[in-house]
Structure formats: C-alpha cells, structure tokens
Tab-separated table of C-alpha atoms in Angstrom:
chain	number	residue	atom	x	y	z
A	1	UNK	CA	0.213	0.195	0.007
A	2	UNK	CA	2.733	2.639	1.059
A	3	UNK	CA	4.792	4.216	-2.116
A	4	UNK	CA	8.141	3.820	-2.226
A	5	UNK	CA	10.549	5.812	0.463
A	6	UNK	CA	13.442	7.660	-0.756
A	7	UNK	CA	15.609	8.006	2.387
A	8	UNK	CA	17.336	11.205	1.474
A	9	UNK	CA	18.282	13.052	5.220
A	10	UNK	CA	18.720	9.397	6.092
A	11	UNK	CA	21.216	9.532	3.853
A	12	UNK	CA	22.679	12.584	5.471
A	13	UNK	CA	25.536	12.674	8.399
A	14	UNK	CA	24.329	9.869	11.102
A	15	UNK	CA	25.345	13.258	14.020
A	16	UNK	CA	21.951	14.799	11.782
A	17	UNK	CA	19.600	12.254	13.829
A	18	UNK	CA	19.221	9.298	15.933
A	19	UNK	CA	18.117	6.285	14.537
A	20	UNK	CA	14.697	5.329	16.593
A	21	UNK	CA	12.354	3.113	15.516
A	22	UNK	CA	8.435	4.336	17.248
A	23	UNK	CA	7.308	2.974	20.430
A	24	UNK	CA	4.599	0.512	19.896
A	25	UNK	CA	1.052	1.353	21.418
A	26	UNK	CA	-1.600	-1.197	22.564
A	27	UNK	CA	-4.758	-0.375	21.028
A	28	UNK	CA	-3.792	1.544	17.548
A	29	UNK	CA	-7.509	2.520	15.967
A	30	UNK	CA	-7.693	4.474	12.638
A	31	UNK	CA	-10.319	7.906	13.272
A	32	UNK	CA	-9.695	9.762	10.089
A	33	UNK	CA	-7.418	9.150	6.820
A	34	UNK	CA	-7.159	11.216	3.938
A	35	UNK	CA	-7.863	9.983	1.395
A	36	UNK	CA	-7.446	12.432	-1.548
A	37	UNK	CA	-3.742	13.031	-0.202
A	38	UNK	CA	-3.233	9.456	0.586
A	39	UNK	CA	-4.014	9.597	-3.592
A	40	UNK	CA	-1.835	12.554	-4.329
A	41	UNK	CA	1.244	9.927	-2.411
A	42	UNK	CA	0.765	7.021	-3.866
A	43	UNK	CA	-0.763	5.100	-1.882
A	44	UNK	CA	-2.370	2.129	-3.844
A	45	UNK	CA	-5.434	2.993	-2.179
A	46	UNK	CA	-6.938	-0.742	-3.939
A	47	UNK	CA	-4.770	-2.444	-1.173
A	48	UNK	CA	-6.136	-0.053	1.832
A	49	UNK	CA	-6.538	-1.693	5.160
A	50	UNK	CA	-7.212	0.263	7.964
A	51	UNK	CA	-5.843	-2.522	10.096
A	52	UNK	CA	-3.133	-2.433	8.414
A	53	UNK	CA	-2.981	1.437	7.969
A	54	UNK	CA	-3.508	1.416	11.904
A	55	UNK	CA	-0.267	-0.693	12.543
A	56	UNK	CA	1.790	1.367	10.436
A	57	UNK	CA	0.173	5.356	11.191
A	58	UNK	CA	0.661	4.368	15.077
A	59	UNK	CA	4.076	2.414	14.354
A	60	UNK	CA	3.362	-0.269	15.991
A	61	UNK	CA	4.777	-1.388	12.209
A	62	UNK	CA	7.398	-0.114	10.298
A	63	UNK	CA	6.240	0.402	6.941
A	64	UNK	CA	8.540	-1.499	3.939
A	65	UNK	CA	11.354	0.221	2.918
A	66	UNK	CA	11.893	3.585	5.771
A	67	UNK	CA	13.908	3.584	8.071
A	68	UNK	CA	13.096	6.216	11.132
A	69	UNK	CA	15.213	8.483	12.671
A	70	UNK	CA	14.143	11.359	15.260
A	71	UNK	CA	16.027	14.589	13.964
A	72	UNK	CA	18.054	17.182	15.273
A	73	UNK	CA	17.475	20.617	15.885
A	74	UNK	CA	17.725	22.964	18.188
A	75	UNK	CA	16.166	26.518	18.830
A	76	UNK	CA	15.338	29.915	20.541
A	77	UNK	CA	11.987	28.936	22.342
A	78	UNK	CA	10.511	32.307	23.457
A	79	UNK	CA	13.136	34.176	22.724
A	80	UNK	CA	15.952	32.020	25.322
A	81	UNK	CA	18.313	29.514	23.500
A	82	UNK	CA	18.556	26.117	24.063
A	83	UNK	CA	21.159	24.039	22.290
A	84	UNK	CA	19.310	20.567	21.998
A	85	UNK	CA	15.828	19.922	21.237
A	86	UNK	CA	15.048	18.135	18.333
A	87	UNK	CA	11.565	15.511	17.863
A	88	UNK	CA	11.231	14.970	21.429
A	89	UNK	CA	7.791	12.345	19.886
A	90	UNK	CA	8.273	12.533	16.387
A	91	UNK	CA	9.980	10.567	13.635
A	92	UNK	CA	10.491	10.546	10.485
A	93	UNK	CA	10.140	7.497	8.475
A	94	UNK	CA	11.378	8.674	4.772
A	95	UNK	CA	10.391	10.773	2.096
A	96	UNK	CA	8.062	9.538	-1.148
A	97	UNK	CA	7.510	11.683	-4.972
A	98	UNK	CA	4.199	12.382	-5.127
A	99	UNK	CA	2.003	12.208	-8.293
A	100	UNK	CA	3.605	15.263	-9.268
A	101	UNK	CA	7.366	14.538	-8.896
A	102	UNK	CA	7.716	16.085	-5.273
A	103	UNK	CA	9.507	15.027	-2.417
A	104	UNK	CA	7.259	14.403	0.084
A	105	UNK	CA	8.241	14.015	4.352
A	106	UNK	CA	5.916	11.448	5.661
A	107	UNK	CA	6.344	12.087	9.818
A	108	UNK	CA	4.795	10.656	12.740
A	109	UNK	CA	3.712	13.368	15.858
A	110	UNK	CA	3.247	11.363	18.780
A	111	UNK	CA	5.269	7.972	18.690
A	112	UNK	CA	7.625	7.434	22.068
A	113	UNK	CA	10.229	8.567	23.579
A	114	UNK	CA	13.331	9.285	21.718
A	115	UNK	CA	16.992	10.483	22.357
A	116	UNK	CA	15.950	13.513	22.544
A	117	UNK	CA	12.479	13.586	24.672
A	118	UNK	CA	14.736	15.484	27.334
A	119	UNK	CA	12.295	13.387	30.270
A	120	UNK	CA	9.042	13.260	28.185
A	121	UNK	CA	6.744	10.130	27.646
A	122	UNK	CA	7.022	11.216	24.014
A	123	UNK	CA	2.994	10.726	23.616
A	124	UNK	CA	0.044	12.908	22.176
A	125	UNK	CA	-2.638	13.258	24.016
A	126	UNK	CA	-5.940	12.340	21.513
A	127	UNK	CA	-6.808	16.175	21.685
A	128	UNK	CA	-4.164	18.109	20.129
A	129	UNK	CA	-3.608	15.768	17.241
A	130	UNK	CA	-7.384	15.987	16.160
A	131	UNK	CA	-6.574	20.152	16.088
A	132	UNK	CA	-3.544	19.520	13.997
A	133	UNK	CA	-5.382	17.220	11.662
A	134	UNK	CA	-8.748	19.421	11.309
A	135	UNK	CA	-6.223	23.570	11.166
A	136	UNK	CA	-3.479	21.954	8.878
A	137	UNK	CA	-5.670	20.510	5.988
A	138	UNK	CA	-8.319	23.849	6.820
A	139	UNK	CA	-5.002	26.371	6.134
A	140	UNK	CA	-4.289	24.120	2.715
A	141	UNK	CA	-8.130	24.957	1.520
A	142	UNK	CA	-7.923	28.512	2.052
A	143	UNK	CA	-4.494	28.500	0.293
A	144	UNK	CA	-1.695	29.122	2.843
A	145	UNK	CA	1.475	26.126	2.869
A	146	UNK	CA	1.560	24.697	5.260
A	147	UNK	CA	2.048	20.852	6.357
A	148	UNK	CA	-0.946	18.311	6.055
A	149	UNK	CA	-2.473	15.733	7.693
A	150	UNK	CA	-2.745	12.108	6.111
A	151	UNK	CA	-3.898	9.811	9.444
A	152	UNK	CA	-4.834	10.128	12.857
A	153	UNK	CA	-4.727	7.150	15.440
A	154	UNK	CA	-5.908	6.419	18.239
A	155	UNK	CA	-3.791	4.506	20.958
A	156	UNK	CA	-5.785	2.813	23.282
A	157	UNK	CA	-3.472	3.983	26.446
A	158	UNK	CA	-3.682	6.754	28.306
A	159	UNK	CA	-2.222	10.011	27.832
A	160	UNK	CA	-1.636	12.515	31.215
A	161	UNK	CA	-0.514	16.418	30.545
A	162	UNK	CA	-3.397	18.739	32.208
A	163	UNK	CA	-5.911	15.834	32.445
A	164	UNK	CA	-5.131	12.081	31.778
A	165	UNK	CA	-7.009	12.300	27.999
A	166	UNK	CA	-6.841	9.681	25.196
A	167	UNK	CA	-3.435	9.163	23.377
A	168	UNK	CA	-3.814	10.131	20.109
A	169	UNK	CA	-0.760	9.747	17.551
A	170	UNK	CA	-0.443	11.946	13.477
A	171	UNK	CA	1.157	11.117	10.722
A	172	UNK	CA	1.910	14.696	8.952
A	173	UNK	CA	3.207	14.708	5.333
A	174	UNK	CA	5.553	18.302	4.550
A	175	UNK	CA	7.997	19.692	1.920
A	176	UNK	CA	10.529	18.551	4.298
A	177	UNK	CA	10.764	19.166	7.906
A	178	UNK	CA	14.469	20.953	7.955
A	179	UNK	CA	13.930	24.173	10.559
A	180	UNK	CA	15.291	27.431	11.464
A	181	UNK	CA	16.130	26.287	14.288
A	182	UNK	CA	18.465	22.066	12.817
A	183	UNK	CA	20.564	24.739	11.260
A	184	UNK	CA	21.070	26.430	14.743
A	185	UNK	CA	21.636	22.446	16.617
A	186	UNK	CA	25.074	22.332	14.206
A	187	UNK	CA	26.144	26.056	14.236
A	188	UNK	CA	26.196	26.677	18.109
A	189	UNK	CA	28.394	23.244	18.558
A	190	UNK	CA	30.405	24.711	15.853
A	191	UNK	CA	29.714	23.064	13.296
A	192	UNK	CA	29.897	25.331	9.957
A	193	UNK	CA	30.697	22.370	8.188
A	194	UNK	CA	27.739	20.241	9.227
A	195	UNK	CA	26.076	24.588	8.528
A	196	UNK	CA	27.018	23.609	5.075
A	197	UNK	CA	25.662	20.297	4.537
A	198	UNK	CA	22.420	20.817	5.967
A	199	UNK	CA	22.362	24.155	3.311
A	200	UNK	CA	23.350	22.300	0.146
A	201	UNK	CA	20.276	19.151	1.215
A	202	UNK	CA	17.898	22.044	1.255
A	203	UNK	CA	19.282	24.101	-2.106
A	204	UNK	CA	18.652	20.819	-3.524
A	205	UNK	CA	15.777	20.724	-2.457
A	206	UNK	CA	14.273	23.623	-2.302
A	207	UNK	CA	16.060	25.935	-3.749
A	208	UNK	CA	16.983	23.819	-7.173
A	209	UNK	CA	18.053	26.812	-9.468
A	210	UNK	CA	20.657	27.956	-6.458
A	211	UNK	CA	22.506	25.098	-7.219
A	212	UNK	CA	24.117	26.919	-10.399
A	213	UNK	CA	25.342	29.246	-8.229
A	214	UNK	CA	28.806	30.695	-6.706
A	215	UNK	CA	29.487	29.548	-3.011
A	216	UNK	CA	28.631	32.159	-0.849
A	217	UNK	CA	26.259	34.194	-3.145
A	218	UNK	CA	24.560	31.139	-2.990
A	219	UNK	CA	23.756	30.807	0.123
A	220	UNK	CA	23.603	34.254	0.085
A	221	UNK	CA	20.693	33.733	-1.926
A	222	UNK	CA	18.977	30.847	0.637
A	223	UNK	CA	18.486	33.825	3.070
A	224	UNK	CA	16.764	35.490	0.689
A	225	UNK	CA	14.848	32.832	-0.860
A	226	UNK	CA	13.757	31.156	2.705
A	227	UNK	CA	12.883	34.844	3.883
A	228	UNK	CA	10.615	35.589	0.750
A	229	UNK	CA	8.414	32.355	1.225
A	230	UNK	CA	8.733	33.540	4.709
A	231	UNK	CA	7.518	36.745	4.251
A	232	UNK	CA	4.206	35.871	1.538
A	233	UNK	CA	3.821	32.819	4.634
A	234	UNK	CA	2.777	35.111	7.645
A	235	UNK	CA	1.209	37.476	5.473
A	236	UNK	CA	-1.357	34.835	4.384
A	237	UNK	CA	-1.730	34.207	8.136
A	238	UNK	CA	-2.494	37.641	9.000
A	239	UNK	CA	-5.283	37.631	6.436
A	240	UNK	CA	-7.519	34.862	8.418
A	241	UNK	CA	-6.682	35.737	11.599
A	242	UNK	CA	-4.449	33.503	12.331
A	243	UNK	CA	-2.306	33.000	15.645
A	244	UNK	CA	0.171	30.393	15.540
A	245	UNK	CA	1.419	30.591	18.915
A	246	UNK	CA	4.119	29.028	19.094
A	247	UNK	CA	6.326	30.694	16.516
A	248	UNK	CA	10.268	29.753	18.522
A	249	UNK	CA	12.642	29.009	15.813
A	250	UNK	CA	12.390	25.519	15.824
A	251	UNK	CA	8.574	25.566	14.748
A	252	UNK	CA	10.043	27.962	11.220
A	253	UNK	CA	10.376	26.113	8.446
A	254	UNK	CA	12.903	26.898	5.773
A	255	UNK	CA	10.214	25.800	3.142
A	256	UNK	CA	7.741	28.949	3.923
A	257	UNK	CA	5.405	26.248	5.338
A	258	UNK	CA	2.964	26.390	8.314
A	259	UNK	CA	4.845	23.575	10.778
A	260	UNK	CA	3.499	22.875	14.285
A	261	UNK	CA	0.483	23.095	15.023
A	262	UNK	CA	-0.111	23.335	19.524
A	263	UNK	CA	-1.590	26.915	20.831
A	264	UNK	CA	-3.274	27.855	17.350
A	265	UNK	CA	-6.524	29.225	17.249
A	266	UNK	CA	-8.264	31.874	14.590
A	267	UNK	CA	-9.245	35.202	16.587
A	268	UNK	CA	-12.676	36.636	15.778
A	269	UNK	CA	-13.530	40.264	17.183
A	270	UNK	CA	-10.095	42.117	15.432
A	271	UNK	CA	-7.412	42.939	17.713
A	272	UNK	CA	-3.698	42.722	17.288
A	273	UNK	CA	-3.633	42.270	20.426
A	274	UNK	CA	-4.718	38.753	20.755
A	275	UNK	CA	-3.152	35.283	22.049
A	276	UNK	CA	-4.434	31.815	22.421
A	277	UNK	CA	-1.176	30.340	23.789
A	278	UNK	CA	-2.130	29.815	27.719
A	279	UNK	CA	2.214	29.355	27.609
A	280	UNK	CA	2.597	33.357	26.237
A	281	UNK	CA	2.152	35.495	28.934
A	282	UNK	CA	4.221	38.209	27.637
A	283	UNK	CA	1.965	37.966	24.226
A	284	UNK	CA	5.218	37.330	21.855
A	285	UNK	CA	3.093	36.142	20.034
A	286	UNK	CA	0.393	37.822	19.250
A	287	UNK	CA	-1.757	37.701	16.273
A	288	UNK	CA	-0.309	42.109	15.775
A	289	UNK	CA	3.544	40.684	16.809
A	290	UNK	CA	4.186	37.985	13.636
A	291	UNK	CA	5.537	39.332	10.678
A	292	UNK	CA	8.056	41.348	13.276
A	293	UNK	CA	8.705	37.680	15.363
A	294	UNK	CA	9.030	35.992	12.055
A	295	UNK	CA	12.116	38.909	10.753
A	296	UNK	CA	13.679	38.455	14.174
A	297	UNK	CA	13.757	34.170	13.664
A	298	UNK	CA	15.222	35.127	10.155
A	299	UNK	CA	18.314	37.127	11.703
A	300	UNK	CA	19.174	33.661	13.724
A	301	UNK	CA	19.024	32.032	10.323
A	302	UNK	CA	21.006	34.492	8.612
A	303	UNK	CA	23.442	34.156	12.298
A	304	UNK	CA	24.056	30.502	10.924
A	305	UNK	CA	24.788	30.807	6.915
A	306	UNK	CA	26.841	33.973	8.061
A	307	UNK	CA	30.641	31.577	7.475
A	308	UNK	CA	28.653	30.460	4.214
A	309	UNK	CA	28.195	33.682	2.877
A	310	UNK	CA	32.126	35.055	3.454
A	311	UNK	CA	35.533	34.137	5.013
A	312	UNK	CA	35.242	37.284	5.912
A	313	UNK	CA	32.943	37.906	8.992
A	314	UNK	CA	32.561	41.743	8.526
A	315	UNK	CA	31.450	41.065	5.288
A	316	UNK	CA	29.754	38.306	6.476
A	317	UNK	CA	27.381	41.062	8.969
A	318	UNK	CA	26.760	44.158	6.470
A	319	UNK	CA	25.842	41.331	2.937
A	320	UNK	CA	23.688	39.643	5.447
A	321	UNK	CA	21.887	42.530	7.277
A	322	UNK	CA	20.629	44.005	3.757
A	323	UNK	CA	19.131	41.282	3.395
A	324	UNK	CA	17.075	40.994	6.322
A	325	UNK	CA	16.151	45.547	6.286
A	326	UNK	CA	15.209	44.332	2.607
A	327	UNK	CA	12.339	42.086	4.860
A	328	UNK	CA	9.719	45.533	5.748
A	329	UNK	CA	9.290	46.660	2.504
A	330	UNK	CA	8.980	42.520	1.327
A	331	UNK	CA	6.678	40.642	3.969
A	332	UNK	CA	4.887	45.223	3.429
A	333	UNK	CA	4.466	43.977	-0.836
A	334	UNK	CA	2.847	40.949	0.480
A	335	UNK	CA	0.791	42.072	3.483
A	336	UNK	CA	-0.527	44.629	0.509
A	337	UNK	CA	-1.139	41.789	-2.519
A	338	UNK	CA	-2.970	39.820	0.341
A	339	UNK	CA	-5.716	42.997	1.199
A	340	UNK	CA	-5.924	44.654	-2.046
A	341	UNK	CA	-7.206	40.693	-2.888
A	342	UNK	CA	-9.712	40.214	0.296
A	343	UNK	CA	-11.164	44.030	-0.423
A	344	UNK	CA	-11.432	43.495	-4.212
A	345	UNK	CA	-8.540	45.398	-5.557
A	346	UNK	CA	-6.435	44.581	-8.296
A	347	UNK	CA	-5.397	47.575	-9.768
A	348	UNK	CA	-2.516	49.339	-7.320
A	349	UNK	CA	-3.348	52.869	-6.352
A	350	UNK	CA	-0.885	55.094	-3.741
A	351	UNK	CA	-3.794	55.303	-0.730
A	352	UNK	CA	-4.251	51.610	-0.775
A	353	UNK	CA	-2.338	50.173	2.089
A	354	UNK	CA	-3.988	52.746	4.207
A	355	UNK	CA	-7.070	52.475	2.967
A	356	UNK	CA	-6.328	48.553	4.550
A	357	UNK	CA	-5.062	50.020	8.448
A	358	UNK	CA	-8.669	52.241	8.825
A	359	UNK	CA	-10.578	49.374	7.811
A	360	UNK	CA	-8.389	47.444	10.943
A	361	UNK	CA	-9.007	50.246	12.808
A	362	UNK	CA	-12.544	50.524	12.313
A	363	UNK	CA	-12.420	46.521	13.105
A	364	UNK	CA	-10.613	47.378	15.822
A	365	UNK	CA	-13.256	50.721	17.307
A	366	UNK	CA	-16.625	48.001	16.361
A	367	UNK	CA	-15.399	44.792	17.917
A	368	UNK	CA	-15.967	42.429	14.762
A	369	UNK	CA	-15.588	39.246	13.651
A	370	UNK	CA	-12.645	39.838	11.445
A	371	UNK	CA	-14.331	36.325	8.440
A	372	UNK	CA	-17.069	37.506	8.366
A	373	UNK	CA	-16.490	41.277	8.563
A	374	UNK	CA	-14.878	40.569	5.185
A	375	UNK	CA	-17.516	38.033	4.072
A	376	UNK	CA	-19.494	39.948	3.738
A	377	UNK	CA	-17.713	43.284	2.214
A	378	UNK	CA	-18.241	41.133	-0.766
A	379	UNK	CA	-22.068	40.805	-0.498
A	380	UNK	CA	-21.493	45.475	-0.027
A	381	UNK	CA	-19.724	45.893	-2.963
A	382	UNK	CA	-22.882	44.228	-5.077
A	383	UNK	CA	-25.261	45.400	-3.678
A	384	UNK	CA	-25.426	48.773	-0.724
A	385	UNK	CA	-28.767	46.896	1.624
A	386	UNK	CA	-26.056	44.383	2.283
A	387	UNK	CA	-24.728	47.348	4.813
A	388	UNK	CA	-26.839	46.541	7.895
A	389	UNK	CA	-25.673	42.947	8.138
A	390	UNK	CA	-22.255	43.716	8.018
A	391	UNK	CA	-23.425	46.680	10.697
A	392	UNK	CA	-24.789	44.252	13.186
A	393	UNK	CA	-20.417	42.254	13.425
A	394	UNK	CA	-20.128	46.047	14.982
A	395	UNK	CA	-20.638	46.917	18.813
A	396	UNK	CA	-19.739	51.187	16.986
A	397	UNK	CA	-20.604	51.314	13.451
A	398	UNK	CA	-19.961	54.905	12.664
A	399	UNK	CA	-15.812	54.478	11.463
A	400	UNK	CA	-17.066	51.997	10.092
A	401	UNK	CA	-20.097	54.343	7.869
A	402	UNK	CA	-16.954	57.014	6.919
A	403	UNK	CA	-14.367	53.718	5.651
A	404	UNK	CA	-17.231	52.620	3.650
A	405	UNK	CA	-17.228	55.797	1.551
A	406	UNK	CA	-13.745	55.392	0.624
A	407	UNK	CA	-13.758	51.955	-0.807
A	408	UNK	CA	-17.009	52.041	-2.593
A	409	UNK	CA	-15.573	55.314	-4.574
A	410	UNK	CA	-12.203	52.861	-4.647
A	411	UNK	CA	-14.309	50.725	-6.261
A	412	UNK	CA	-15.801	52.626	-9.008
A	413	UNK	CA	-12.563	53.106	-10.428
A	414	UNK	CA	-11.674	49.832	-10.344
A	415	UNK	CA	-12.985	49.298	-14.065
A	416	UNK	CA	-15.638	46.001	-13.114
A	417	UNK	CA	-19.083	45.734	-12.517
A	418	UNK	CA	-20.339	45.148	-8.952
A	419	UNK	CA	-20.926	41.169	-9.297
A	420	UNK	CA	-17.416	40.220	-10.559
A	421	UNK	CA	-16.049	42.578	-7.714
A	422	UNK	CA	-17.956	39.782	-5.064
A	423	UNK	CA	-17.814	37.033	-6.848
A	424	UNK	CA	-13.493	37.500	-6.657
A	425	UNK	CA	-13.524	38.389	-2.963
A	426	UNK	CA	-15.832	36.016	-1.765
A	427	UNK	CA	-13.010	33.875	-3.365
A	428	UNK	CA	-10.407	34.590	-1.213
A	429	UNK	CA	-12.485	36.351	1.961
A	430	UNK	CA	-13.560	32.533	3.817
A	431	UNK	CA	-17.236	31.628	5.018
A	432	UNK	CA	-16.350	29.268	7.365
A	433	UNK	CA	-12.831	29.429	9.047
A	434	UNK	CA	-11.939	26.543	12.237
A	435	UNK	CA	-13.753	28.340	15.050
A	436	UNK	CA	-12.235	27.916	18.079
A	437	UNK	CA	-15.289	27.166	19.683
A	438	UNK	CA	-16.169	24.903	16.698
A	439	UNK	CA	-12.756	22.359	17.641
A	440	UNK	CA	-13.116	22.630	20.904
A	441	UNK	CA	-16.576	21.597	20.279
A	442	UNK	CA	-15.580	17.983	18.003
A	443	UNK	CA	-12.576	17.250	20.277
A	444	UNK	CA	-14.945	17.221	23.300
A	445	UNK	CA	-16.435	15.040	21.076
A	446	UNK	CA	-13.996	12.720	20.013
A	447	UNK	CA	-12.758	12.064	24.038
A	448	UNK	CA	-15.795	10.253	24.144
A	449	UNK	CA	-15.601	7.852	20.230
A	450	UNK	CA	-17.896	10.300	19.043
A	451	UNK	CA	-16.470	11.149	16.240
A	452	UNK	CA	-19.241	12.631	14.092
A	453	UNK	CA	-18.921	16.011	15.187
A	454	UNK	CA	-15.030	15.482	13.790
A	455	UNK	CA	-16.339	14.346	10.898
A	456	UNK	CA	-18.472	17.224	10.135
A	457	UNK	CA	-16.857	20.004	10.834
A	458	UNK	CA	-13.135	18.000	8.028
A	459	UNK	CA	-16.394	18.387	5.448
A	460	UNK	CA	-17.030	22.076	6.425
A	461	UNK	CA	-13.952	22.935	6.303
A	462	UNK	CA	-11.977	21.492	3.126
A	463	UNK	CA	-14.755	23.987	1.308
A	464	UNK	CA	-13.800	27.460	3.426
A	465	UNK	CA	-15.394	30.087	0.588
A	466	UNK	CA	-18.835	27.862	-0.468
A	467	UNK	CA	-20.856	28.921	1.021
A	468	UNK	CA	-22.555	25.523	2.216
A	469	UNK	CA	-26.645	26.068	3.328
A	470	UNK	CA	-27.297	23.912	6.450
A	471	UNK	CA	-24.470	24.429	8.010
A	472	UNK	CA	-24.879	28.314	8.462
A	473	UNK	CA	-23.512	27.671	12.084
A	474	UNK	CA	-20.374	26.880	10.930
A	475	UNK	CA	-19.860	30.388	9.811
A	476	UNK	CA	-20.876	32.208	13.843
A	477	UNK	CA	-18.352	33.896	16.109
A	478	UNK	CA	-18.813	31.801	19.911
A	479	UNK	CA	-21.888	32.757	22.065
A	480	UNK	CA	-20.218	33.995	24.838
A	481	UNK	CA	-20.806	31.056	26.850
A	482	UNK	CA	-19.382	29.237	24.007
A	483	UNK	CA	-15.365	31.179	23.464
A	484	UNK	CA	-12.245	29.896	23.703
A	485	UNK	CA	-9.662	32.006	25.503
A	486	UNK	CA	-6.842	29.246	25.865
A	487	UNK	CA	-5.385	27.113	23.623
A	488	UNK	CA	-2.920	24.898	24.887
A	489	UNK	CA	0.082	22.640	23.879
A	490	UNK	CA	0.082	18.819	23.174
A	491	UNK	CA	1.445	17.728	20.291
C-alpha cells in the first residue's frame, strides 16, 4: 500500500539525527484517513487495509522501506536559546515522491520517547492530534502553505497532561521538516561543515536554481529565498486571522510551510493583541507581533549562514544584514497584495495601504468578527442593501460608515462590474474557518468516542469559500458561553 521511500535525509551524516523505531501502542485504531492526500502521495488505495494502516500510522509496525529517525535541531523558545531540542515525540519515516514529482516527508507525531525527549513521554493526547489534523487541512483548503495531515490514530492508552486523556498519533506530510532551529543546532556547535551540508541539502530540495550560483552567492541566495517564503506565509496568516501561538525558531520551517499546530487559533473579534496560547503570558506571539517575530527568526537563520556567505565575518554580517533589513518592505508588499485581494482591488493605487489600515482600525473599534466582516463586504460590493447585515457585526459602526464611503469610491475606479468584484472577493475571503469553539466541540465529543462532530467539521472546512446550506452555525462567532480564551500545547 505504501509508496516507495527515498530516504534522502537518512543519508545525511549520522549527527543529523538519531535512528529510532516508534514505540508500539496498546490498541491502535485509525480514526481519520485523508484519502485524497494518500492518492496524491501514490498510495495504493485498492489495497487499503484499515488494520494495517492503524499499525503503520501508530508506529506499531514500520512500513516497508522506511528507516525511522528523530531529527536533531535546536531553537529559540520564547526568545531563549536551547542548544538541543530535536524530535522528542516524532519520527521521520522517510520521503516519498508524489504523483506531481514532489518530494514529501512522512512524519509520525506522538510516536513515543526518542533520544531527544528530555524527560517527556513522547506521546500526544488525542485532542491536539485532531486539532492539528483539522487546522492543517483547513489551512491547505485556504490556500496557505502548510504541513498536511494524512492520518490520525487512537492508541488505546491514556496520556497525562493537565488531566488523563486518550492518546493519539498524527501522520503529517511536508515538503520537509527542516527548521531554522536545525541550522542553529550545528551552528551552536561550531560545526560549519554541518551547516554547509544542511544548506546544500535544502538548496537541492527546495531551491535548486541556487545551485548554479558561486558558493557565497548561493548561501546568501538561500537566506533571501527563505525570507521571501516566510514573508509571503505570514502575510497569508494575517489575511485569515490565524495565530500560530508558538513561533519559536524550531517551529519555523525553511520550506515556507506552516508547521507545528500547538496552541494555534483563529481570531474572531479583531484585535492585534490577541493571544490564545496558555504559555504566552508576555504576548510575544500575539497576532499583531507575528510579522516582526518572523524577521527576528530570520535574523537568527542569517547568523547560522554567516561563515558560508563570506569568509570575512564583517563582510558576511554586512551582506546578511542588508537582506534582513529588506524584510519589512517584502512583508509589506505581500501583506498589501493579500489585503487588496480581500478588498476586491485589482488595480494598484497609492492610498491602498492606508485604506486597508483604516478598515482594520474600524474593525478593532467595533470589535467586529474578522472573517465575517470581510465576507459580508463582498455582499456590500454587490449591493448597498447588504450594509445592514455588516453593521450588525459592529458594536460601534461610525468608523465603518466613514470607511465604506472611501472604499466604494475606490471600487468605482476598478472598471469592473459589482458582481465581478464581489465574486473575486468571495474567492479569497472564507466563510468557514476552524472557529475555536467548533474545534473544541469536536474534540470533546471525540474524547467520548463520538467522531461525528469531527467529521462534520472536517467536511465543512474542506470548502471554506463555498456557501454550504444547512451549515450556517459553522460561520458564527462563539456565544459568550462558548468562547475559548486559552489553547494548549499537546503534540
């Protein structure tokens, strides 16, 4: 059933990882399987066997051709550097080439203690496993680069975090699991050759066009390429109100994919100070801080590459600094492109950034739901009669009224018919997101053995831009009694 593994990461030097077989669980049961993704990866679905799949995706048996390993990495966690982290509860089975010719990692998360576990049990509660499954697949449906979920398995065992919970394992798929922290692991040890080998592996895998450049230019180009992907990624997060929650350097993938869905959440009432993570007491990773945090993480990445960029340190620092200093303009351009699309603006005008900022100020003043506000703006673009529904989202609508006049005057200059503008807005402004209370509702039911709410939510989130009759409740913000104020790490 499994496609053939290529094992490219496993062929790197042994200091890049620890070989490790997953720890078997008591009674694995497959509770979610992503058949479209499996087909894309080249699985033989005609030979699919749920029992065998549960064994493979729990770690009870190793798929043919796999060479499991735990990846080594370091990282800044909430600004504090930890020189040795690594996969403490995860195992890389290997890479497969999908039907589009792309190399993809298969990675079990929650697969037991590894040499990097640092005293942990290496397991994951079922709730965070299902959260990662739902949110990562929702991000994919929203068009945002992300790791994906192939399978979720219950283990038949209990995992103790705050309270005893059912255990689970998620199988995730990514173009790679290499992080800024992976580079930091070797740089912290003065292992310049390790940094070089890792950089060459990343260039071959993700940025092959760079391989033709002279050596110093090649590694400076790697910094530029990773920065460009991160600027685009975070701009897209901001466009859907996504809050990662733990933007440590070990959770920043050089591929430019969203990775590690721990205490992540989607903002409802717009406020750039919004935080959900229970451990982010200083609001370091608040929604509005995310663009700046990525620049900080990229600066740490640049530091690891300095010996490769130039043998003269002062010159290397100067060249890398120039790249990092270009980030605000790069991110600003990506963010403005996202906002123009959300506002139905195909043409570029000088005041578009200020127009977008003014709307966000109106949203904050009115404590309006971020997702529904943008979605209802599409209706307003088509008909002024839709204004009343939009105003109902706002506690204070005066700032919005003034802004609407400016926006509609701007739309007149688009030279497009209102239905056309509305259609392109609906194509980028989702109606359905993984609202925190709906996710928690699905997880609570799953704890009791009822996976119907999980499946229903999964189906809704697969088509975020389409109206789905009968599923209106999934579009609504939480009632006061349903609000979720804290999310927790678990996977």
